[in-house]
mmCIF file of C-alpha atoms and ligand atoms in Angstrom:
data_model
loop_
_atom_site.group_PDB
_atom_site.id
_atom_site.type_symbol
_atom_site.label_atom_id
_atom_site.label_comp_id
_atom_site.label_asym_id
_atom_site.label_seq_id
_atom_site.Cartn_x
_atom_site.Cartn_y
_atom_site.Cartn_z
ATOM 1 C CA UNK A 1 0.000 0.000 0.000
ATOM 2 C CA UNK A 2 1.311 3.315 -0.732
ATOM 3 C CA UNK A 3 2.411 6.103 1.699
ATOM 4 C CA UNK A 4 3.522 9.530 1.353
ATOM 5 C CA UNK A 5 6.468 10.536 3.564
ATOM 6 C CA UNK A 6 7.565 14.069 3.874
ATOM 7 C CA UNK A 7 11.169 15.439 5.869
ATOM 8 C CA UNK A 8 11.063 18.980 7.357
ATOM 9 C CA UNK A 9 13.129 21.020 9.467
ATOM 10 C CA UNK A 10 14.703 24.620 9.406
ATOM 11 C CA UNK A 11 17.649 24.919 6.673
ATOM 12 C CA UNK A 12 20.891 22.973 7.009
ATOM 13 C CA UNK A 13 19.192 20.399 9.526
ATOM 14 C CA UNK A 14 20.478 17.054 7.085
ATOM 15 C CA UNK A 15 17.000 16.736 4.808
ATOM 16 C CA UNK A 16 19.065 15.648 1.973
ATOM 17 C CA UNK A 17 21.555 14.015 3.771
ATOM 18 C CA UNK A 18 18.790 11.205 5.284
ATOM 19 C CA UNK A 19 15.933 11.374 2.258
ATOM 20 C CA UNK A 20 18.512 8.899 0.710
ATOM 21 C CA UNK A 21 19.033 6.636 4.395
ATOM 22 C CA UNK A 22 15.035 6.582 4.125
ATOM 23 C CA UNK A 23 14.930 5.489 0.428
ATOM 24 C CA UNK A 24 17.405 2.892 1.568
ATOM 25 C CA UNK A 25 15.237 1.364 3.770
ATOM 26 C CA UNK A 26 12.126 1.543 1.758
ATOM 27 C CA UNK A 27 14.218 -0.283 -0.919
ATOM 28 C CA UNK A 28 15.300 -2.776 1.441
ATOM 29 C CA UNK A 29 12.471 -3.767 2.674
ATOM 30 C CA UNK A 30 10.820 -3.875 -0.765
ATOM 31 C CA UNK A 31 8.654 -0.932 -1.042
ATOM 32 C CA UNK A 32 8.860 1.253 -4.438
ATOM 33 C CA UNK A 33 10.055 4.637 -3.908
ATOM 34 C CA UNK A 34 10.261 8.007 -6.059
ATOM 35 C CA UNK A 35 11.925 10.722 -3.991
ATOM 36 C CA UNK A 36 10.892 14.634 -5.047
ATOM 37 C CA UNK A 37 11.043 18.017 -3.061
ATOM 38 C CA UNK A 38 8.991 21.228 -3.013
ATOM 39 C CA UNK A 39 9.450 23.592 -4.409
ATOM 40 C CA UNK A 40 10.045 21.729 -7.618
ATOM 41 C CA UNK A 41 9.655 18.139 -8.448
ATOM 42 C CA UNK A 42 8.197 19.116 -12.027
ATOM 43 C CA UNK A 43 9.709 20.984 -14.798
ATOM 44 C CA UNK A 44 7.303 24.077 -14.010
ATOM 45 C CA UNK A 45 7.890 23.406 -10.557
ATOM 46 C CA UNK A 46 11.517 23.662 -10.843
ATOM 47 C CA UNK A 47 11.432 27.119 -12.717
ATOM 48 C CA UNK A 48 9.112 28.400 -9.594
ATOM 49 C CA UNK A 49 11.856 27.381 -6.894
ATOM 50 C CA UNK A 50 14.229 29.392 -9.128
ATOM 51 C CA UNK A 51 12.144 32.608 -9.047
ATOM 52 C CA UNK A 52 11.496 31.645 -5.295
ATOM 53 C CA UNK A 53 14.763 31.243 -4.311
ATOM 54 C CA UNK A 54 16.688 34.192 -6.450
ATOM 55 C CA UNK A 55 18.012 36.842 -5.235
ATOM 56 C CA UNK A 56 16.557 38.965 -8.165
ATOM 57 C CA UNK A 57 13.039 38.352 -6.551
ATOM 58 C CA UNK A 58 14.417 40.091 -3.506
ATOM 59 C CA UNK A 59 11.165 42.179 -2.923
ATOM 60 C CA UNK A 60 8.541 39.383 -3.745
ATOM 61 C CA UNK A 61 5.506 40.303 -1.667
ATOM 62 C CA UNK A 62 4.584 37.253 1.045
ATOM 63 C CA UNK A 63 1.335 36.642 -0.553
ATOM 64 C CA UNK A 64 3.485 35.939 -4.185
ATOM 65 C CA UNK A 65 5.684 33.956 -2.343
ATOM 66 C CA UNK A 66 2.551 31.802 -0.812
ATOM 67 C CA UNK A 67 0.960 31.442 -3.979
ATOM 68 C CA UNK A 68 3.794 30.431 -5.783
ATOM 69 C CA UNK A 69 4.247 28.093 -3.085
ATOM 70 C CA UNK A 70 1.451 26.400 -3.662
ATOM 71 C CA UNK A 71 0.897 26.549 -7.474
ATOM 72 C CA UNK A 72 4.411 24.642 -7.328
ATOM 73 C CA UNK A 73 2.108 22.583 -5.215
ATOM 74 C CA UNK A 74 -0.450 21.883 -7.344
ATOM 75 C CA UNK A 75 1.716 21.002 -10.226
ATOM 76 C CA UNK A 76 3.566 18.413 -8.306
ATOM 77 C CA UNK A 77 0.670 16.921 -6.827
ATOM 78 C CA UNK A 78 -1.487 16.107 -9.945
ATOM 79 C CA UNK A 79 1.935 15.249 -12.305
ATOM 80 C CA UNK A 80 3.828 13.169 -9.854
ATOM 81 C CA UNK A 81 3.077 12.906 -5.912
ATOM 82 C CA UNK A 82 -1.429 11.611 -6.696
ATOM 83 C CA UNK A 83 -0.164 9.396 -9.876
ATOM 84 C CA UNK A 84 2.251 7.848 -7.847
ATOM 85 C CA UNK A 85 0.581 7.111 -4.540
ATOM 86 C CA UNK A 86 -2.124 5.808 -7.217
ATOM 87 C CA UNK A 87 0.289 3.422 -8.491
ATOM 88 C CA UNK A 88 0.853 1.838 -4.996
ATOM 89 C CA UNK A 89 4.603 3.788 -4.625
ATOM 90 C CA UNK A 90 5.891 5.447 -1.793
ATOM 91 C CA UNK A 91 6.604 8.736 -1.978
ATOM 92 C CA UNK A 92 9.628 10.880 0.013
ATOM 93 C CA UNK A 93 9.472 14.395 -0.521
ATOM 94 C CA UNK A 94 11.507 17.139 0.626
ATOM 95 C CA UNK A 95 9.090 19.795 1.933
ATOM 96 C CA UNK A 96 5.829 19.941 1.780
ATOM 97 C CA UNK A 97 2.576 22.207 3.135
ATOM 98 C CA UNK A 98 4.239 21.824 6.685
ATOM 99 C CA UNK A 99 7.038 24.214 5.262
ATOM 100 C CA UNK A 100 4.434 26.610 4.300
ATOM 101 C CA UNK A 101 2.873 26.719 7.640
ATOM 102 C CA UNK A 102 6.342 26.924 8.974
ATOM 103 C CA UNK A 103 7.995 29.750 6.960
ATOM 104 C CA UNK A 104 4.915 31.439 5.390
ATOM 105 C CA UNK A 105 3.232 31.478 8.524
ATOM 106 C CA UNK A 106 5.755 31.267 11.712
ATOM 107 C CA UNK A 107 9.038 33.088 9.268
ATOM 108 C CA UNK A 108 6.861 35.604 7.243
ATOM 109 C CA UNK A 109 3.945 35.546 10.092
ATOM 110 C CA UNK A 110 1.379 35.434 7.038
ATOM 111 C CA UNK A 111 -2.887 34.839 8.893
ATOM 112 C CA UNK A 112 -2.484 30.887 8.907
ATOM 113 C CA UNK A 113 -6.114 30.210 7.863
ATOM 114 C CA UNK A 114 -5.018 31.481 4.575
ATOM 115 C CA UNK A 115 -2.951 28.592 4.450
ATOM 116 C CA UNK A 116 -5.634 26.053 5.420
ATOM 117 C CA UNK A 117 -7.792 27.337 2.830
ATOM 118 C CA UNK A 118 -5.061 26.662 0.387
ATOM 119 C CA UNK A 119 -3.925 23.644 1.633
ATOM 120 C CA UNK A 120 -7.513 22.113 1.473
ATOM 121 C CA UNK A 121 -7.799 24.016 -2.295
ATOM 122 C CA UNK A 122 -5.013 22.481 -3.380
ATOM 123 C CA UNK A 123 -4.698 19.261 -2.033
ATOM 124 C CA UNK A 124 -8.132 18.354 -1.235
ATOM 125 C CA UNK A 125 -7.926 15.587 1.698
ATOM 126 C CA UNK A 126 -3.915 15.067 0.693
ATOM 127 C CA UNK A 127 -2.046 14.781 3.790
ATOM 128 C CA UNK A 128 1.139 13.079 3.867
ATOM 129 C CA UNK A 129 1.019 9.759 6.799
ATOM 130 C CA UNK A 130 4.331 10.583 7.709
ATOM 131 C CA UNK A 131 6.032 14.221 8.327
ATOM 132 C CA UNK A 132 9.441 13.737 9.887
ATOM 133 C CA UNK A 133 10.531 17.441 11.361
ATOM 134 C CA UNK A 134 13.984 17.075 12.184
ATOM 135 C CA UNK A 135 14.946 19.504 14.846
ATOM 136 C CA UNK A 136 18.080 21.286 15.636
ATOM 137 C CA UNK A 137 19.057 24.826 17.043
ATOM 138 C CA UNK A 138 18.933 27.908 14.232
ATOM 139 C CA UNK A 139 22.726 28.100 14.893
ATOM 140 C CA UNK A 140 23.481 23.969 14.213
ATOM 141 C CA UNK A 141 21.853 24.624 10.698
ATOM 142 C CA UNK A 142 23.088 27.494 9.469
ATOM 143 C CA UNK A 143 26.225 26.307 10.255
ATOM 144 C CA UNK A 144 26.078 23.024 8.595
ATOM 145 C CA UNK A 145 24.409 25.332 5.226
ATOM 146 C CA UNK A 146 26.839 27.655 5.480
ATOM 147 C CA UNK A 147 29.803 25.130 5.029
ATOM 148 C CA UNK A 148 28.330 24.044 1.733
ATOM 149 C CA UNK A 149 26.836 27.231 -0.143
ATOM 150 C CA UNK A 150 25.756 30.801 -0.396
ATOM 151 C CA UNK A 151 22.412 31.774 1.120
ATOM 152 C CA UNK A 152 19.423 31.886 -0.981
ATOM 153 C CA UNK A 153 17.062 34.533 -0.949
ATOM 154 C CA UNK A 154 15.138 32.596 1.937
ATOM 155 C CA UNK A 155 18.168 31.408 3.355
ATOM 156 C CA UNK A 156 19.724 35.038 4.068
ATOM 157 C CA UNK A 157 17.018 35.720 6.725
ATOM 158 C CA UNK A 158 17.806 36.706 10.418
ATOM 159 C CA UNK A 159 17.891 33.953 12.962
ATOM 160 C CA UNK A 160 14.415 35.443 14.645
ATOM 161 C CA UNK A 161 12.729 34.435 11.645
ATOM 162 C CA UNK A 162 14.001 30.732 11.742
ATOM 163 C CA UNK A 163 13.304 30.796 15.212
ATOM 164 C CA UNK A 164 9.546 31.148 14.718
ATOM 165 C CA UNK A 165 9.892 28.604 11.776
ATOM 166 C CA UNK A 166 11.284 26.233 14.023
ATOM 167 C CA UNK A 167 8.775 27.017 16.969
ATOM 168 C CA UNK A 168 5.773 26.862 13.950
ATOM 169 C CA UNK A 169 6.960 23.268 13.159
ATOM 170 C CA UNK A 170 7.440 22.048 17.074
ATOM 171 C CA UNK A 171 3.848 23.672 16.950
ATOM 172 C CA UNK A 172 2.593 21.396 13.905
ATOM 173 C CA UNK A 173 4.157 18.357 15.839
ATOM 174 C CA UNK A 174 2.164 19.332 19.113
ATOM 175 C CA UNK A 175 -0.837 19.555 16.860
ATOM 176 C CA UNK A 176 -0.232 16.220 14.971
ATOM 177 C CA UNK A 177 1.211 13.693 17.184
ATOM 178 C CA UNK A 178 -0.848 11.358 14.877
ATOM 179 C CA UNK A 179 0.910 12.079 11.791
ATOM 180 C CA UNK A 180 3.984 14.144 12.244
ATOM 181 C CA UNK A 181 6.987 13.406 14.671
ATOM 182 C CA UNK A 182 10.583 15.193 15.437
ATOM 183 C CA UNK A 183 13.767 13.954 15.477
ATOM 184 C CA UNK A 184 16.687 15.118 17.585
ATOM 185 C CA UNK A 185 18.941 16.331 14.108
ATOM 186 C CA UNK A 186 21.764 18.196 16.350
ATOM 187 C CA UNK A 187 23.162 14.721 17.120
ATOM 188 C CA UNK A 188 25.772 13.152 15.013
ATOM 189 C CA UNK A 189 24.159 11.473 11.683
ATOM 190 C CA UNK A 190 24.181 7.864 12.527
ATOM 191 C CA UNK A 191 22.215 8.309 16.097
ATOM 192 C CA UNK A 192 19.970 10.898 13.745
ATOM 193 C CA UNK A 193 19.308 8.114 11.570
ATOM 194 C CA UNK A 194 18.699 5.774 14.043
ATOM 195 C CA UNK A 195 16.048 8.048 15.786
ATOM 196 C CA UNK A 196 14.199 7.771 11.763
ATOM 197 C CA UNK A 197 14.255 4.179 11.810
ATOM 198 C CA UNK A 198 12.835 3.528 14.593
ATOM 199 C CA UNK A 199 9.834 5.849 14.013
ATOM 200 C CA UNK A 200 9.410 3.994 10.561
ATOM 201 C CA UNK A 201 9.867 0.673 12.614
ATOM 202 C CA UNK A 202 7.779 1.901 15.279
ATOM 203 C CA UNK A 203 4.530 3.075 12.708
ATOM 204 C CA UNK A 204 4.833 -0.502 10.774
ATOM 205 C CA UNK A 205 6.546 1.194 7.344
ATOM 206 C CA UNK A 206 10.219 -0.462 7.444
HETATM 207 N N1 T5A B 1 10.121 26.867 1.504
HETATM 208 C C1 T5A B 1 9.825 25.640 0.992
HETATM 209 C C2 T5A B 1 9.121 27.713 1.974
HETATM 210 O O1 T5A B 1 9.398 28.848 2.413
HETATM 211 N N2 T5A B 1 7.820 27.294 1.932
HETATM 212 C C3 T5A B 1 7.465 26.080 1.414
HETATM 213 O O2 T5A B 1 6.271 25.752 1.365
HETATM 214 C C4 T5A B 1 8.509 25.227 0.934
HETATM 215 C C5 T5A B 1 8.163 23.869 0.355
HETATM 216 C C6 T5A B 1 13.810 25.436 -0.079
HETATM 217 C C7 T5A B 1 13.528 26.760 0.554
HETATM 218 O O3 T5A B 1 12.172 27.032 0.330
HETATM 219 C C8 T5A B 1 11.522 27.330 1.551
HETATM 220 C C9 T5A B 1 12.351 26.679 2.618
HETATM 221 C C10 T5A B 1 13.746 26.752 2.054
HETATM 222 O O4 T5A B 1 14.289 28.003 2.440
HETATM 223 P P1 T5A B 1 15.574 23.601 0.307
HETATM 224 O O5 T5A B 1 16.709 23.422 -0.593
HETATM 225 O O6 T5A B 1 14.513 22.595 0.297
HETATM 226 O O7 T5A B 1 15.080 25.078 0.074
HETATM 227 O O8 T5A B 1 15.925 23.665 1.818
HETATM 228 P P2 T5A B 1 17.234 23.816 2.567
HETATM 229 O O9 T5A B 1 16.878 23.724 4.001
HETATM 230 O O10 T5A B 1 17.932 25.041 2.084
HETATM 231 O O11 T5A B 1 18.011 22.517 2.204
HETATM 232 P P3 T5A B 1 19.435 22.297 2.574
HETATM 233 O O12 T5A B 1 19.949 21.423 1.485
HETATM 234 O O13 T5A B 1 20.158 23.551 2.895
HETATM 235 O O14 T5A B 1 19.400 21.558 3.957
HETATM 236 P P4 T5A B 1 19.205 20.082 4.311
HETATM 237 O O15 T5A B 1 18.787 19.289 3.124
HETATM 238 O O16 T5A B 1 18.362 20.052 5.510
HETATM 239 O O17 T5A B 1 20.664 19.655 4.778
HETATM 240 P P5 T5A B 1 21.737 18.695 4.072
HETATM 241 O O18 T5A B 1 21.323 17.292 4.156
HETATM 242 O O19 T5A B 1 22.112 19.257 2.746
HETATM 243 O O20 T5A B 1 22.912 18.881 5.130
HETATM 244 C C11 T5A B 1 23.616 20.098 5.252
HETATM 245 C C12 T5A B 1 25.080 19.790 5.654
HETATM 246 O O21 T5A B 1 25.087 19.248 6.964
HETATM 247 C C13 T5A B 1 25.706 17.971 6.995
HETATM 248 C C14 T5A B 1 25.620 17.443 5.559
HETATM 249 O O22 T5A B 1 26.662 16.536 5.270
HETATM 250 C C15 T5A B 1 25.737 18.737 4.753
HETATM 251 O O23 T5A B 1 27.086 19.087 4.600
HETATM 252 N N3 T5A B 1 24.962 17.157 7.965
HETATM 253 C C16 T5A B 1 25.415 16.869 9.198
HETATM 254 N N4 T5A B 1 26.559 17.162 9.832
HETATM 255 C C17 T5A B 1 26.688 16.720 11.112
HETATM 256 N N5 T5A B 1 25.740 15.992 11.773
HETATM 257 C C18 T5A B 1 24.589 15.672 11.172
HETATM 258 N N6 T5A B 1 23.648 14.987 11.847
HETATM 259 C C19 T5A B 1 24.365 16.122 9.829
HETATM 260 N N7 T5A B 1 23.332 16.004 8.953
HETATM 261 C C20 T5A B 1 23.701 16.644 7.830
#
């Protein structure tokens, strides 16, 4: 049966680093598994993370930048995340609507029940059965993202505003012990990875 997994956390926190540990196990225990992100994950997609993420964009207003949040949404959802889950494959995807309530409504303090509406617009009763939030102090990941590039246009923000976005997604775990859980991501990578097994274990999927 198919399931639709999603990673969070505030930037730098090892998203990348452990989509591919969960793939592993998927794949190990024989489970087929496409692995996408938001923004992105289509062609039309991909060209809205650039205009997201560019520093050109600089003044986008923070209703643009919800919108175009979510029509990257909608795109992904009807070309690859719905056709998949319909063909019985799990799916792991970087980000999804629990960013949006994180930075668009904890980072850029944007009235939340303008997300819900356009989470339940766009999505209809599309939740994911698994968000993994993995948690770590503002100054653990912007250290570890620092190392490897130059800030984005989200990614030069002050630390206040990935404090709320980290407080916005302990809130979303409070909210949803059902369906979304946090994992201790300031510990090294292999005792980070064993936390994400063991949820997986833990809810039946590895
Ligand atoms: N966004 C997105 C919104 O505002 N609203 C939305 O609705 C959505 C969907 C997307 C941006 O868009 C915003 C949020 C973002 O600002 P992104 O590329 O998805 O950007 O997000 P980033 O957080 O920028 O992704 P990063 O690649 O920077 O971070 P990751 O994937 O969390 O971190 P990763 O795996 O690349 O690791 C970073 C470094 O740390 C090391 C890794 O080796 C790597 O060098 N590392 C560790 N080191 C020590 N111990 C560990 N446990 C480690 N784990 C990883």
């Amino acid at each position: 049966m198919s399931k639709f997994i999603t990673l969070e956390g505030i930037e730098g926190v090892g998203k990348t680093s452990n989509r591919d540990y969960i793939r592993e196990l998927l794949e190990q225990t024989g489970k087929q598994c496409i692995v996408t992100r938001e923004p992105g994950g289509t062609p039309l997609g991909e060209s809205l993370r650039e205009l997201l993420l560019q520093h050109s964009n600089e003044k986008m207003s923070n209703d643009a930048e919800l919108l175009l949040m979510f029509a990257a949404r909608a795109e992904h959802i009807n070309k690859v995340i719905q056709p998949a889950l319909n063909d019985g494959k799990y799916v792991l995807c970087d980000r999804f609507t629990e960013a949006t309530y994180a930075y668009q409504g904890g980072g850029r303090q944007l009235d939340v029940s303008k997300i819900t509406d356009l989470e339940n617009y766009v999505q209809g009763a599309l939740r994911p059965d698994l968000t993994i939030i993995l948690d770590a102090p503002v100054e653990v990941g912007r250290e570890r993202a620092g190392k490897r590039s130059t800030p984005d246009r989200i990614e030069q923000e002050k630390n206040d505003f990935f404090d709320r976005v980290r407080n916005a997604y302990l809130d979303l775990a409070r909210q949803h012990p059902d369906r979304i859980c946090t994992v201790d991501a300031s510990l090294p990578l292999e005792q980070v990875q064993a936390q994400i097994k063991q949820q997986l274990e833990d809810r039946g999927i590895v």
